[in-house]
PDB file of C-alpha atoms in Angstrom:
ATOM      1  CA  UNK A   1     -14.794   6.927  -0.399  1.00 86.00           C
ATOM      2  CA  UNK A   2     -13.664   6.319  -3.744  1.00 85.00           C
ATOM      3  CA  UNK A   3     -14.357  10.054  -4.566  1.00 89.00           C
ATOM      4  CA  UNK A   4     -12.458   9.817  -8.045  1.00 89.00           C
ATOM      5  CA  UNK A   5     -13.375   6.224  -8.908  1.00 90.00           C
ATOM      6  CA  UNK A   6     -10.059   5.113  -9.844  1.00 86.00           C
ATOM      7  CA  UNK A   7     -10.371   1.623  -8.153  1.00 84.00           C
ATOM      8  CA  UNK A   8      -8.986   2.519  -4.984  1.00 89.00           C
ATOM      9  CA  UNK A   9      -9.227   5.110  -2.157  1.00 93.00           C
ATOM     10  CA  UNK A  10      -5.613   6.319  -2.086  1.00 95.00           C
ATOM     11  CA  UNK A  11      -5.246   9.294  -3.662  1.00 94.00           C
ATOM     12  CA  UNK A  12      -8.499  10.373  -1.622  1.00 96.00           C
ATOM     13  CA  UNK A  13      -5.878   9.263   1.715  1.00 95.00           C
ATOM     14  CA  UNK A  14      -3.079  11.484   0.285  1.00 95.00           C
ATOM     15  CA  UNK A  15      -5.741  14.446  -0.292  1.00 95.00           C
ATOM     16  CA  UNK A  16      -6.597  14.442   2.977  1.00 94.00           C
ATOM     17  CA  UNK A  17      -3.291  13.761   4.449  1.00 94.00           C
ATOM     18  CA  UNK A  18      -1.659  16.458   2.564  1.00 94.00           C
ATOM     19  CA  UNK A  19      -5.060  18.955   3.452  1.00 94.00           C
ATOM     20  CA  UNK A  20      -4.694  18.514   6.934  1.00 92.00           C
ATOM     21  CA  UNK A  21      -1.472  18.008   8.130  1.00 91.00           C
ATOM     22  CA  UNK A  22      -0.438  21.083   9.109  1.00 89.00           C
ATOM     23  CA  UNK A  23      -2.753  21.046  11.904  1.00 87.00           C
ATOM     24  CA  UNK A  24      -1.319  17.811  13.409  1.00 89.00           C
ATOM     25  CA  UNK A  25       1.778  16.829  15.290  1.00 91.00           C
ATOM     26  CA  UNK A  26       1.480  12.927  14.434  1.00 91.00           C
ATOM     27  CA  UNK A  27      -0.129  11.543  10.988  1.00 91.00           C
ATOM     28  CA  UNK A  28      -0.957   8.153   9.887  1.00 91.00           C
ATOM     29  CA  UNK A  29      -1.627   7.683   6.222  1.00 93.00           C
ATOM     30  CA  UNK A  30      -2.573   4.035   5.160  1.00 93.00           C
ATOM     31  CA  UNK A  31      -2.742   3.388   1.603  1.00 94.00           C
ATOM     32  CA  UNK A  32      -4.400  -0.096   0.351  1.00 91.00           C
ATOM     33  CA  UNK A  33      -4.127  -0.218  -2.989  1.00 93.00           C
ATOM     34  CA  UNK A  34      -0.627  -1.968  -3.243  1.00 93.00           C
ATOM     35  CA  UNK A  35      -2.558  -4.596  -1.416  1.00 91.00           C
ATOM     36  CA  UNK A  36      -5.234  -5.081  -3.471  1.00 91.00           C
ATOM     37  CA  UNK A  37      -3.492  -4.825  -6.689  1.00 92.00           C
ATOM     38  CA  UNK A  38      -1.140  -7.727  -5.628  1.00 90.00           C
ATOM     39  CA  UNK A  39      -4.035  -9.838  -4.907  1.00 87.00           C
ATOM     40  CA  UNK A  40      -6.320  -8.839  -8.244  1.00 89.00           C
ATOM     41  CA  UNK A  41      -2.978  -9.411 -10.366  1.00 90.00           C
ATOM     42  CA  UNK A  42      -0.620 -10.642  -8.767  1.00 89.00           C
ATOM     43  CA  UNK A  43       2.619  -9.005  -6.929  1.00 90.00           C
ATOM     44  CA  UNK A  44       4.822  -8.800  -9.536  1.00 90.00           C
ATOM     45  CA  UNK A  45       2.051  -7.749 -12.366  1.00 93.00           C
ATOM     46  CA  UNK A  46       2.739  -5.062 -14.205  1.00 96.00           C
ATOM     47  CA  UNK A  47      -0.270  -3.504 -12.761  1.00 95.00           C
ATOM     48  CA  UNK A  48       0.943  -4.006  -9.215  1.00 94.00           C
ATOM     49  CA  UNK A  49       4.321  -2.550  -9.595  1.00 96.00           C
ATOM     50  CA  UNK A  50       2.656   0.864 -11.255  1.00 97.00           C
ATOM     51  CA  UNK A  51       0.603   1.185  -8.134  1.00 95.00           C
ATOM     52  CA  UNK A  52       4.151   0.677  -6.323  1.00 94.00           C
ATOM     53  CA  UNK A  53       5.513   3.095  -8.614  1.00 97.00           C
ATOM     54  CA  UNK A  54       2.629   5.657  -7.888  1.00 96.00           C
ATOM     55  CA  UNK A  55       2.504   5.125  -4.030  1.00 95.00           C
ATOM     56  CA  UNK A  56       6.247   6.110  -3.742  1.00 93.00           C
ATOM     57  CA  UNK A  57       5.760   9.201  -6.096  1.00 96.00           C
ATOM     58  CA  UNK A  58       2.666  10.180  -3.239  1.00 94.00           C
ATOM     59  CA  UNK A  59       5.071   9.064  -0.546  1.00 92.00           C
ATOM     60  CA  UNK A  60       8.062  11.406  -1.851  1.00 94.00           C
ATOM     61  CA  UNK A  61       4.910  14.511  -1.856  1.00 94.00           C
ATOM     62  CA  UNK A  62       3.911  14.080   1.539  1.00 93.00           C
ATOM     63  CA  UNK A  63       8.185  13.807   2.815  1.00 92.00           C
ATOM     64  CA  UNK A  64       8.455  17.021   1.069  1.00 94.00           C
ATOM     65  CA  UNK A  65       5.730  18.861   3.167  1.00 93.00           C
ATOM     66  CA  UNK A  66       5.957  16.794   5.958  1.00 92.00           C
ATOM     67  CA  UNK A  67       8.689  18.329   8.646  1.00 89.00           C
ATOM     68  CA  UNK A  68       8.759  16.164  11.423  1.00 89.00           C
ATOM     69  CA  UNK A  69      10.415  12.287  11.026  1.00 90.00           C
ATOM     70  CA  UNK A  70       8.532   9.756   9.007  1.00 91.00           C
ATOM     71  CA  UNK A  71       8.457   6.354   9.403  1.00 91.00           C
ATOM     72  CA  UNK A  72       7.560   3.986   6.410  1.00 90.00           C
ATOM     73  CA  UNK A  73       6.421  -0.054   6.817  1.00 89.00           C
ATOM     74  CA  UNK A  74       4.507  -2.273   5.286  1.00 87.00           C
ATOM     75  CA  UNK A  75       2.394  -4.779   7.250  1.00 83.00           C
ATOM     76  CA  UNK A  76       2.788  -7.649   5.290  1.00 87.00           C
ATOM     77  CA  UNK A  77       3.829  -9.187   1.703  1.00 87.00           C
ATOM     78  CA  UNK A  78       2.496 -11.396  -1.015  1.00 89.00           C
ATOM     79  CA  UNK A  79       3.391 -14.614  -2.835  1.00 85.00           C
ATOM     80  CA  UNK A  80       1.887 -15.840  -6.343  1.00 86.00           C
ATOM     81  CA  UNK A  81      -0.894 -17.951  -5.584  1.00 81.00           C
ATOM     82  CA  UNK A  82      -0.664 -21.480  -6.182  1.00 68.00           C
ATOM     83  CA  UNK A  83      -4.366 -22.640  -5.849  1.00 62.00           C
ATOM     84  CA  UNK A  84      -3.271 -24.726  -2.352  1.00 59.00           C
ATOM     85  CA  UNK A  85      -4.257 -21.407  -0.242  1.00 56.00           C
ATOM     86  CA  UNK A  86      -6.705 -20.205   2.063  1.00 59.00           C
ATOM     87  CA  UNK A  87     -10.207 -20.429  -0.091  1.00 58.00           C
ATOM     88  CA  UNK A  88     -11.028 -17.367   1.143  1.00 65.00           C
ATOM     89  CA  UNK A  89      -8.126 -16.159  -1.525  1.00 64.00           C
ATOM     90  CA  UNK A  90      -8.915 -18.669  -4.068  1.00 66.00           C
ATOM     91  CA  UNK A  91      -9.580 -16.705  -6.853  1.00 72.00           C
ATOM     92  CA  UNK A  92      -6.911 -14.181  -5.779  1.00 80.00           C
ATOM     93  CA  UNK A  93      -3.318 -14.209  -7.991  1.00 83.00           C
ATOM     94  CA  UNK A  94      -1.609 -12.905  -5.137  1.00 87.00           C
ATOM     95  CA  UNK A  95      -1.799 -14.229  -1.484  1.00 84.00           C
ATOM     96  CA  UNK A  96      -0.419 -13.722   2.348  1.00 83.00           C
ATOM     97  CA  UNK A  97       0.013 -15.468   5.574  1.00 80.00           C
ATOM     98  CA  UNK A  98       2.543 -18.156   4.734  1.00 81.00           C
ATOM     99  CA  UNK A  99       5.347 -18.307   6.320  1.00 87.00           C
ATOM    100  CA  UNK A 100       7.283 -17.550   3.890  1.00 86.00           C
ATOM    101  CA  UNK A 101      10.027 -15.040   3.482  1.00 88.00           C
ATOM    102  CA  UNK A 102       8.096 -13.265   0.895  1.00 88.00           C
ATOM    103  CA  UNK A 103       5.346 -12.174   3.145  1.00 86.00           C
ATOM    104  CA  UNK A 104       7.354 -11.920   6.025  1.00 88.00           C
ATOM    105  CA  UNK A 105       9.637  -9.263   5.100  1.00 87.00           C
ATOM    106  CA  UNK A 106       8.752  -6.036   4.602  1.00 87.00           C
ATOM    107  CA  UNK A 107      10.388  -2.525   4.476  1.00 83.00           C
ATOM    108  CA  UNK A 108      10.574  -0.174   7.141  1.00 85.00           C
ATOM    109  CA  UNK A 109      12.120   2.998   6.204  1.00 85.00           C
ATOM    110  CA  UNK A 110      12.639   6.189   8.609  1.00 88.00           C
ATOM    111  CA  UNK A 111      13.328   9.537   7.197  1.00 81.00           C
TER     112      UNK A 111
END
């Protein structure tokens, strides 16, 4: 739940993850927001890149009390819609599922 109703649930995920990781061996923390930033504005809006900008700030927090090895991937990208897309996404500035190199590649980092 969107406890803090910012817009999105992530800093509710990190809350958690951070609360209760000591008690685990393996942790999965899924943040959305990047996601749904890119398709409300688009993913090179300003708006967009602060979430990115705030995700990797919570992603440096949880490395630093995190001891075990972390692994770091995104399951897709985003192109600027150009109106041709999917109508489910037709009022969306950002888009996925082309084939396209842009929402094919992602990163995967491992600390």
């Amino acid at each position: 739940l969107d406890m803090d109703e910012d817009g999105d649930t992530d800093s509710e995920v990190i809350t958690c993850a951070m609360a209760h990781m000591q008690d685990c061996d393996l942790i999965l923390v899924h943040l959305h927001g990047i996601d749904d930033k890119g398709h409300a504005y688009g993913p090179r809006a300003q708006e967009t890149l602060d979430k990115i900008a705030q995700t990797d700030q919570w992603y440096v927090q949880l490395a630093a009390a995190w001891p075990g090895r972390i692994l770091v991937a995104a399951d897709h990208g985003q192109h600027e819609n150009d109106g041709n897309g999917d109508a489910y996404y037709a009022d969306k500035r950002g888009v996925h599922g082309a084939f396209a190199p842009s929402d094919l590649y992602v990163p995967f980092l491992i600390k």
